[in-house]
């Protein structure tokens, strides 16, 4: 199929949440989810060949990203917590969401996975190139935005 990194990837997320859905804590949750989807939608496009599974390892995720993974039926098998960031660790130090060499949570994958191939520091070894390269500064700003959610 036509796989692209970046973009809104709303398939498994259902409709984009309205920031006015719910009340109290739920409103904050929906706002955070919406803000996360906005970050994802702003990423450059990358035609992914799905050949990079060997590079998937323990992944840092924020609470909002962890919640998104749980909502698509992918609870973490093992998790370490440090402040605002969780580290999902698999026994073999590979990504616990790899299934038959492919990402089983592609549409709900966290920011670190979406950044793969979008910046020269995380260049795809298989020649995939984004519609626009992100600078280190842009990556840092995106990561900070998601961590603050």
Tab-separated table of N, CA and C in Angstrom:
chain	number	residue	atom	x	y	z
A	1	UNK	N	0.818	-1.192	0.000
A	1	UNK	CA	0.000	0.000	0.000
A	1	UNK	C	0.845	1.231	0.000
A	2	UNK	N	0.174	2.358	-0.036
A	2	UNK	CA	0.852	3.646	-0.048
A	2	UNK	C	1.055	4.091	1.387
A	3	UNK	N	2.234	3.886	1.923
A	3	UNK	CA	2.529	4.246	3.310
A	3	UNK	C	3.278	5.561	3.337
A	4	UNK	N	2.882	6.424	4.185
A	4	UNK	CA	3.543	7.718	4.295
A	4	UNK	C	3.772	8.042	5.758
A	5	UNK	N	4.960	8.530	6.059
A	5	UNK	CA	5.220	9.046	7.391
A	5	UNK	C	4.701	10.472	7.404
A	6	UNK	N	4.419	11.007	8.566
A	6	UNK	CA	3.842	12.345	8.632
A	6	UNK	C	2.363	12.259	8.308
A	7	UNK	N	1.734	13.379	8.100
A	7	UNK	CA	0.323	13.401	7.769
A	7	UNK	C	-0.541	13.031	8.961
A	8	UNK	N	-1.851	13.211	8.842
A	8	UNK	CA	-2.729	13.028	9.992
A	8	UNK	C	-2.990	11.596	10.398
A	9	UNK	N	-2.898	10.614	9.490
A	9	UNK	CA	-3.080	9.209	9.865
A	9	UNK	C	-4.243	9.018	10.824
A	10	UNK	N	-5.439	9.340	10.402
A	10	UNK	CA	-6.568	9.295	11.319
A	10	UNK	C	-7.306	7.968	11.319
A	11	UNK	N	-6.936	7.010	10.505
A	11	UNK	CA	-7.663	5.755	10.379
A	11	UNK	C	-7.979	5.083	11.696
A	12	UNK	N	-6.985	4.724	12.487
A	12	UNK	CA	-7.212	4.034	13.744
A	12	UNK	C	-7.650	4.987	14.850
A	13	UNK	N	-7.511	6.277	14.629
A	13	UNK	CA	-7.852	7.268	15.640
A	13	UNK	C	-9.330	7.617	15.571
A	14	UNK	N	-9.995	7.235	14.501
A	14	UNK	CA	-11.380	7.658	14.311
A	14	UNK	C	-11.394	9.113	13.880
A	15	UNK	N	-12.459	9.800	14.172
A	15	UNK	CA	-12.531	11.207	13.781
A	15	UNK	C	-11.575	12.035	14.617
A	16	UNK	N	-11.164	13.158	14.079
A	16	UNK	CA	-10.337	14.061	14.858
A	16	UNK	C	-11.180	14.591	16.009
A	17	UNK	N	-10.652	14.585	17.219
A	17	UNK	CA	-11.450	15.031	18.357
A	17	UNK	C	-11.707	16.529	18.307
A	18	UNK	N	-12.854	16.931	18.784
A	18	UNK	CA	-13.186	18.333	18.933
A	18	UNK	C	-12.664	18.758	20.295
A	19	UNK	N	-11.981	19.895	20.355
A	19	UNK	CA	-11.414	20.328	21.632
A	19	UNK	C	-12.500	20.634	22.648
A	20	UNK	N	-13.767	20.689	22.224
A	20	UNK	CA	-14.855	20.962	23.148
A	20	UNK	C	-15.594	19.693	23.555
A	21	UNK	N	-15.137	18.518	23.099
A	21	UNK	CA	-15.749	17.259	23.512
A	21	UNK	C	-15.528	17.062	25.005
A	22	UNK	N	-16.504	16.495	25.682
A	22	UNK	CA	-16.324	16.113	27.083
A	22	UNK	C	-16.273	17.298	28.020
A	23	UNK	N	-15.960	17.015	29.265
A	23	UNK	CA	-15.863	18.050	30.291
A	23	UNK	C	-14.696	17.729	31.199
A	24	UNK	N	-14.248	18.708	31.928
A	24	UNK	CA	-13.199	18.496	32.938
A	24	UNK	C	-11.943	17.880	32.353
A	25	UNK	N	-11.452	16.789	32.991
A	25	UNK	CA	-10.227	16.127	32.544
A	25	UNK	C	-10.339	15.614	31.126
A	26	UNK	N	-11.516	15.168	30.737
A	26	UNK	CA	-11.691	14.657	29.381
A	26	UNK	C	-11.428	15.763	28.367
A	27	UNK	N	-11.851	16.998	28.668
A	27	UNK	CA	-11.613	18.106	27.747
A	27	UNK	C	-10.117	18.307	27.569
A	28	UNK	N	-9.361	18.243	28.660
A	28	UNK	CA	-7.912	18.373	28.559
A	28	UNK	C	-7.315	17.242	27.747
A	29	UNK	N	-7.825	16.038	27.960
A	29	UNK	CA	-7.354	14.871	27.209
A	29	UNK	C	-7.607	15.052	25.718
A	30	UNK	N	-8.820	15.516	25.359
A	30	UNK	CA	-9.149	15.708	23.954
A	30	UNK	C	-8.297	16.820	23.342
A	31	UNK	N	-8.049	17.878	24.105
A	31	UNK	CA	-7.189	18.949	23.622
A	31	UNK	C	-5.787	18.431	23.347
A	32	UNK	N	-5.265	17.610	24.268
A	32	UNK	CA	-3.934	17.041	24.088
A	32	UNK	C	-3.888	16.130	22.866
A	33	UNK	N	-4.918	15.308	22.693
A	33	UNK	CA	-4.974	14.414	21.537
A	33	UNK	C	-5.023	15.222	20.253
A	34	UNK	N	-5.829	16.251	20.235
A	34	UNK	CA	-5.938	17.111	19.055
A	34	UNK	C	-4.596	17.787	18.771
A	35	UNK	N	-3.928	18.292	19.816
A	35	UNK	CA	-2.627	18.939	19.651
A	35	UNK	C	-1.602	17.943	19.105
A	36	UNK	N	-1.657	16.704	19.581
A	36	UNK	CA	-0.746	15.670	19.087
A	36	UNK	C	-0.990	15.416	17.598
A	37	UNK	N	-2.251	15.300	17.216
A	37	UNK	CA	-2.580	15.078	15.807
A	37	UNK	C	-2.158	16.259	14.942
A	38	UNK	N	-2.205	17.462	15.490
A	38	UNK	CA	-1.738	18.636	14.742
A	38	UNK	C	-0.234	18.561	14.493
A	39	UNK	N	0.528	18.112	15.487
A	39	UNK	CA	1.976	17.946	15.298
A	39	UNK	C	2.223	16.911	14.204
A	40	UNK	N	1.530	15.782	14.286
A	40	UNK	CA	1.703	14.730	13.287
A	40	UNK	C	1.350	15.230	11.892
A	41	UNK	N	0.275	16.005	11.773
A	41	UNK	CA	-0.182	16.491	10.472
A	41	UNK	C	0.807	17.477	9.858
A	42	UNK	N	1.599	18.146	10.681
A	42	UNK	CA	2.551	19.143	10.186
A	42	UNK	C	3.862	18.531	9.686
A	43	UNK	N	4.054	17.232	9.904
A	43	UNK	CA	5.313	16.599	9.488
A	43	UNK	C	5.388	16.474	7.973
A	44	UNK	N	6.604	16.582	7.415
A	44	UNK	CA	6.761	16.374	5.978
A	44	UNK	C	6.358	14.954	5.579
A	45	UNK	N	6.015	14.771	4.333
A	45	UNK	CA	5.612	13.466	3.815
A	45	UNK	C	6.856	12.647	3.464
A	46	UNK	N	6.747	11.336	3.624
A	46	UNK	CA	7.827	10.416	3.269
A	46	UNK	C	7.189	9.138	2.735
A	47	UNK	N	7.519	8.767	1.520
A	47	UNK	CA	7.037	7.496	0.978
A	47	UNK	C	7.888	6.393	1.587
A	48	UNK	N	7.297	5.645	2.497
A	48	UNK	CA	8.000	4.631	3.273
A	48	UNK	C	7.982	3.292	2.541
A	49	UNK	N	9.131	2.647	2.458
A	49	UNK	CA	9.249	1.333	1.816
A	49	UNK	C	9.079	0.184	2.812
A	50	UNK	N	8.949	0.517	4.095
A	50	UNK	CA	8.800	-0.480	5.178
A	50	UNK	C	9.951	-1.489	5.208
A	51	UNK	N	11.155	-0.976	5.148
A	51	UNK	CA	12.341	-1.829	5.201
A	51	UNK	C	13.205	-1.549	6.430
A	52	UNK	N	12.764	-0.694	7.311
A	52	UNK	CA	13.616	-0.221	8.409
A	52	UNK	C	13.374	-0.899	9.751
A	53	UNK	N	12.663	-2.002	9.778
A	53	UNK	CA	12.320	-2.657	11.046
A	53	UNK	C	13.557	-2.994	11.882
A	54	UNK	N	14.683	-3.236	11.245
A	54	UNK	CA	15.904	-3.556	11.990
A	54	UNK	C	16.386	-2.391	12.853
A	55	UNK	N	15.880	-1.190	12.571
A	55	UNK	CA	16.312	-0.007	13.305
A	55	UNK	C	15.357	0.355	14.431
A	56	UNK	N	14.278	-0.394	14.588
A	56	UNK	CA	13.296	-0.122	15.641
A	56	UNK	C	13.782	-0.731	16.952
A	57	UNK	N	13.829	0.086	17.977
A	57	UNK	CA	14.275	-0.391	19.278
A	57	UNK	C	13.370	0.129	20.362
A	58	UNK	N	13.847	0.217	21.590
A	58	UNK	CA	13.035	0.808	22.656
A	58	UNK	C	12.606	2.214	22.228
A	59	UNK	N	11.350	2.550	22.482
A	59	UNK	CA	10.848	3.832	22.007
A	59	UNK	C	10.365	4.702	23.160
A	60	UNK	N	10.800	5.969	23.167
A	60	UNK	CA	10.292	6.908	24.165
A	60	UNK	C	8.928	7.419	23.716
A	61	UNK	N	7.968	7.442	24.620
A	61	UNK	CA	6.634	7.947	24.317
A	61	UNK	C	6.148	8.813	25.474
A	62	UNK	N	5.304	9.760	25.153
A	62	UNK	CA	4.686	10.585	26.187
A	62	UNK	C	3.396	9.912	26.636
A	63	UNK	N	2.803	10.431	27.692
A	63	UNK	CA	1.551	9.864	28.203
A	63	UNK	C	0.450	9.916	27.151
A	64	UNK	N	0.380	10.992	26.366
A	64	UNK	CA	-0.646	11.120	25.325
A	64	UNK	C	-0.425	10.065	24.239
A	65	UNK	N	0.827	9.843	23.864
A	65	UNK	CA	1.130	8.820	22.851
A	65	UNK	C	0.850	7.422	23.395
A	66	UNK	N	1.174	7.200	24.650
A	66	UNK	CA	0.918	5.911	25.279
A	66	UNK	C	-0.588	5.624	25.308
A	67	UNK	N	-1.368	6.651	25.610
A	67	UNK	CA	-2.814	6.513	25.598
A	67	UNK	C	-3.315	6.173	24.193
A	68	UNK	N	-2.737	6.795	23.181
A	68	UNK	CA	-3.132	6.511	21.800
A	68	UNK	C	-2.840	5.054	21.446
A	69	UNK	N	-1.708	4.545	21.878
A	69	UNK	CA	-1.369	3.141	21.625
A	69	UNK	C	-2.355	2.218	22.332
A	70	UNK	N	-2.713	2.563	23.547
A	70	UNK	CA	-3.689	1.743	24.284
A	70	UNK	C	-5.053	1.761	23.600
A	71	UNK	N	-5.442	2.922	23.045
A	71	UNK	CA	-6.743	3.038	22.386
A	71	UNK	C	-6.840	2.193	21.125
A	72	UNK	N	-5.704	1.899	20.495
A	72	UNK	CA	-5.739	1.036	19.310
A	72	UNK	C	-5.457	-0.413	19.677
A	73	UNK	N	-5.527	-0.712	20.972
A	73	UNK	CA	-5.375	-2.087	21.420
A	73	UNK	C	-3.948	-2.564	21.521
A	74	UNK	N	-3.023	-1.645	21.774
A	74	UNK	CA	-1.609	-2.012	21.850
A	74	UNK	C	-1.009	-1.578	23.181
A	75	UNK	N	-1.421	-2.190	24.286
A	75	UNK	CA	-0.817	-1.810	25.569
A	75	UNK	C	0.641	-2.241	25.610
A	76	UNK	N	1.477	-1.462	26.265
A	76	UNK	CA	2.899	-1.821	26.329
A	76	UNK	C	3.115	-3.094	27.131
A	77	UNK	N	4.098	-3.885	26.699
A	77	UNK	CA	4.460	-5.106	27.418
A	77	UNK	C	5.355	-4.784	28.605
A	78	UNK	N	6.215	-3.812	28.431
A	78	UNK	CA	7.142	-3.416	29.481
A	78	UNK	C	7.385	-1.923	29.348
A	79	UNK	N	7.365	-1.228	30.461
A	79	UNK	CA	7.417	0.216	30.415
A	79	UNK	C	8.229	0.759	31.575
A	80	UNK	N	9.120	1.692	31.282
A	80	UNK	CA	9.858	2.423	32.302
A	80	UNK	C	9.357	3.852	32.260
A	81	UNK	N	9.242	4.509	33.409
A	81	UNK	CA	8.724	5.862	33.453
A	81	UNK	C	9.759	6.790	34.040
A	82	UNK	N	9.936	7.928	33.389
A	82	UNK	CA	10.860	8.929	33.885
A	82	UNK	C	10.255	10.303	33.606
A	83	UNK	N	9.649	10.897	34.583
A	83	UNK	CA	9.053	12.213	34.380
A	83	UNK	C	7.897	12.151	33.403
A	84	UNK	N	7.998	12.908	32.314
A	84	UNK	CA	6.920	12.986	31.339
A	84	UNK	C	7.073	11.976	30.213
A	85	UNK	N	8.146	11.213	30.198
A	85	UNK	CA	8.417	10.293	29.092
A	85	UNK	C	8.470	8.860	29.600
A	86	UNK	N	7.809	7.974	28.897
A	86	UNK	CA	7.841	6.539	29.175
A	86	UNK	C	8.780	5.911	28.148
A	87	UNK	N	9.476	4.871	28.518
A	87	UNK	CA	10.314	4.143	27.584
A	87	UNK	C	9.741	2.739	27.464
A	88	UNK	N	9.308	2.395	26.261
A	88	UNK	CA	8.752	1.068	26.024
A	88	UNK	C	9.899	0.154	25.632
A	89	UNK	N	10.121	-0.870	26.434
A	89	UNK	CA	11.282	-1.738	26.279
A	89	UNK	C	10.819	-3.180	26.061
A	90	UNK	N	11.346	-3.805	25.039
A	90	UNK	CA	11.077	-5.217	24.747
A	90	UNK	C	12.314	-6.004	25.178
A	91	UNK	N	12.137	-7.239	25.548
A	91	UNK	CA	13.242	-8.060	26.067
A	91	UNK	C	14.450	-8.086	25.133
A	92	UNK	N	14.218	-8.137	23.828
A	92	UNK	CA	15.347	-8.208	22.876
A	92	UNK	C	15.828	-6.824	22.457
A	93	UNK	N	15.371	-5.786	23.139
A	93	UNK	CA	15.692	-4.399	22.800
A	93	UNK	C	15.242	-4.029	21.395
A	94	UNK	N	14.226	-4.713	20.905
A	94	UNK	CA	13.595	-4.326	19.645
A	94	UNK	C	12.253	-3.706	20.013
A	95	UNK	N	11.572	-3.164	19.043
A	95	UNK	CA	10.272	-2.565	19.315
A	95	UNK	C	9.235	-3.656	19.548
A	96	UNK	N	8.483	-3.530	20.629
A	96	UNK	CA	7.480	-4.539	20.965
A	96	UNK	C	6.291	-4.520	20.010
A	97	UNK	N	6.191	-3.502	19.151
A	97	UNK	CA	5.067	-3.421	18.233
A	97	UNK	C	5.401	-3.929	16.836
A	98	UNK	N	6.588	-4.513	16.675
A	98	UNK	CA	6.927	-5.139	15.391
A	98	UNK	C	6.258	-6.497	15.307
A	99	UNK	N	5.632	-6.753	14.176
A	99	UNK	CA	4.987	-8.044	13.936
A	99	UNK	C	5.337	-8.460	12.514
A	100	UNK	N	6.040	-9.559	12.381
A	100	UNK	CA	6.481	-10.049	11.064
A	100	UNK	C	7.266	-8.979	10.312
A	101	UNK	N	8.113	-8.256	11.034
A	101	UNK	CA	8.976	-7.260	10.412
A	101	UNK	C	8.289	-5.965	10.029
A	102	UNK	N	7.070	-5.739	10.506
A	102	UNK	CA	6.341	-4.507	10.182
A	102	UNK	C	5.736	-3.911	11.448
A	103	UNK	N	5.455	-2.632	11.397
A	103	UNK	CA	4.855	-1.931	12.522
A	103	UNK	C	3.378	-2.289	12.624
A	104	UNK	N	2.986	-2.821	13.773
A	104	UNK	CA	1.590	-3.215	13.978
A	104	UNK	C	0.725	-2.051	14.464
A	105	UNK	N	1.348	-0.917	14.774
A	105	UNK	CA	0.611	0.261	15.240
A	105	UNK	C	0.931	1.477	14.367
A	106	UNK	N	1.173	1.241	13.098
A	106	UNK	CA	1.675	2.284	12.193
A	106	UNK	C	0.881	3.587	12.290
A	107	UNK	N	-0.432	3.515	12.269
A	107	UNK	CA	-1.240	4.734	12.282
A	107	UNK	C	-1.224	5.442	13.634
A	108	UNK	N	-0.873	4.758	14.693
A	108	UNK	CA	-0.819	5.360	16.031
A	108	UNK	C	0.616	5.462	16.539
A	109	UNK	N	1.596	5.238	15.684
A	109	UNK	CA	2.998	5.254	16.119
A	109	UNK	C	3.375	6.609	16.698
A	110	UNK	N	4.273	6.614	17.687
A	110	UNK	CA	4.655	7.867	18.346
A	110	UNK	C	5.556	8.745	17.475
A	111	UNK	N	5.786	9.952	17.963
A	111	UNK	CA	6.551	10.948	17.214
A	111	UNK	C	7.934	10.442	16.828
A	112	UNK	N	8.654	9.779	17.728
A	112	UNK	CA	10.008	9.350	17.401
A	112	UNK	C	10.016	8.461	16.163
A	113	UNK	N	9.004	7.630	16.023
A	113	UNK	CA	8.902	6.761	14.840
A	113	UNK	C	8.567	7.576	13.598
A	114	UNK	N	7.738	8.594	13.763
A	114	UNK	CA	7.352	9.446	12.644
A	114	UNK	C	8.508	10.313	12.170
A	115	UNK	N	9.449	10.612	13.072
A	115	UNK	CA	10.604	11.432	12.692
A	115	UNK	C	11.638	10.647	11.893
A	116	UNK	N	11.586	9.317	11.970
A	116	UNK	CA	12.542	8.481	11.233
A	116	UNK	C	12.460	8.818	9.741
A	117	UNK	N	13.597	9.163	9.172
A	117	UNK	CA	13.664	9.478	7.750
A	117	UNK	C	13.356	10.920	7.406
A	118	UNK	N	12.979	11.724	8.401
A	118	UNK	CA	12.609	13.112	8.127
A	118	UNK	C	13.715	14.112	8.426
A	119	UNK	N	14.778	13.646	9.049
A	119	UNK	CA	15.898	14.515	9.412
A	119	UNK	C	17.190	13.792	9.055
A	120	UNK	N	18.206	14.524	8.640
A	120	UNK	CA	19.468	13.866	8.277
A	120	UNK	C	20.028	12.965	9.383
A	121	UNK	N	19.788	13.294	10.652
A	121	UNK	CA	20.282	12.449	11.757
A	121	UNK	C	19.571	11.105	11.825
A	122	UNK	N	18.352	11.054	11.304
A	122	UNK	CA	17.563	9.820	11.295
A	122	UNK	C	17.264	9.422	9.849
A	123	UNK	N	18.255	9.561	9.004
A	123	UNK	CA	18.107	9.297	7.567
A	123	UNK	C	17.794	7.819	7.318
A	124	UNK	N	16.862	7.582	6.421
A	124	UNK	CA	16.516	6.216	6.049
A	124	UNK	C	17.664	5.604	5.253
A	125	UNK	N	18.157	4.441	5.653
A	125	UNK	CA	19.262	3.811	4.938
A	125	UNK	C	18.833	3.181	3.609
A	126	UNK	N	17.530	3.211	3.328
A	126	UNK	CA	17.025	2.590	2.100
A	126	UNK	C	16.658	3.615	1.041
A	127	UNK	N	17.068	4.871	1.241
A	127	UNK	CA	16.885	5.898	0.221
A	127	UNK	C	15.576	6.665	0.255
A	128	UNK	N	14.723	6.406	1.217
A	128	UNK	CA	13.484	7.189	1.316
A	128	UNK	C	13.859	8.613	1.717
A	129	UNK	N	13.300	9.595	1.014
A	129	UNK	CA	13.570	10.990	1.359
A	129	UNK	C	12.261	11.733	1.535
A	130	UNK	N	12.221	12.627	2.520
A	130	UNK	CA	10.986	13.366	2.795
A	130	UNK	C	10.742	14.472	1.764
A	131	UNK	N	9.530	14.986	1.776
A	131	UNK	CA	9.195	16.120	0.911
A	131	UNK	C	10.016	17.346	1.309
A	132	UNK	N	10.443	17.388	2.569
A	132	UNK	CA	11.292	18.458	3.098
A	132	UNK	C	12.021	17.912	4.306
A	133	UNK	N	13.334	18.142	4.382
A	133	UNK	CA	14.111	17.704	5.543
A	133	UNK	C	13.819	18.604	6.726
A	134	UNK	N	13.668	18.005	7.892
A	134	UNK	CA	13.543	18.767	9.132
A	134	UNK	C	14.939	19.036	9.690
A	135	UNK	N	15.134	20.228	10.223
A	135	UNK	CA	16.404	20.548	10.875
A	135	UNK	C	16.401	19.954	12.283
A	136	UNK	N	17.570	19.879	12.886
A	136	UNK	CA	17.669	19.415	14.272
A	136	UNK	C	16.824	20.299	15.189
A	137	UNK	N	16.825	21.614	14.914
A	137	UNK	CA	16.062	22.540	15.737
A	137	UNK	C	14.565	22.256	15.618
A	138	UNK	N	14.091	22.023	14.395
A	138	UNK	CA	12.677	21.715	14.207
A	138	UNK	C	12.293	20.426	14.925
A	139	UNK	N	13.136	19.413	14.837
A	139	UNK	CA	12.864	18.148	15.532
A	139	UNK	C	12.787	18.384	17.034
A	140	UNK	N	13.726	19.142	17.568
A	140	UNK	CA	13.725	19.445	18.990
A	140	UNK	C	12.465	20.174	19.413
A	141	UNK	N	12.017	21.122	18.602
A	141	UNK	CA	10.791	21.867	18.913
A	141	UNK	C	9.573	20.947	18.885
A	142	UNK	N	9.502	20.060	17.904
A	142	UNK	CA	8.378	19.123	17.813
A	142	UNK	C	8.352	18.189	19.025
A	143	UNK	N	9.515	17.687	19.393
A	143	UNK	CA	9.608	16.793	20.554
A	143	UNK	C	9.172	17.542	21.816
A	144	UNK	N	9.642	18.784	21.983
A	144	UNK	CA	9.246	19.573	23.150
A	144	UNK	C	7.747	19.798	23.202
A	145	UNK	N	7.127	20.083	22.043
A	145	UNK	CA	5.675	20.303	21.994
A	145	UNK	C	4.924	19.057	22.470
A	146	UNK	N	5.376	17.889	22.027
A	146	UNK	CA	4.684	16.652	22.388
A	146	UNK	C	4.935	16.312	23.856
A	147	UNK	N	6.145	16.510	24.338
A	147	UNK	CA	6.455	16.198	25.740
A	147	UNK	C	5.637	17.083	26.684
A	148	UNK	N	5.338	18.310	26.273
A	148	UNK	CA	4.576	19.230	27.123
A	148	UNK	C	3.088	18.918	27.178
A	149	UNK	N	2.604	18.037	26.310
A	149	UNK	CA	1.165	17.713	26.304
A	149	UNK	C	0.778	16.941	27.555
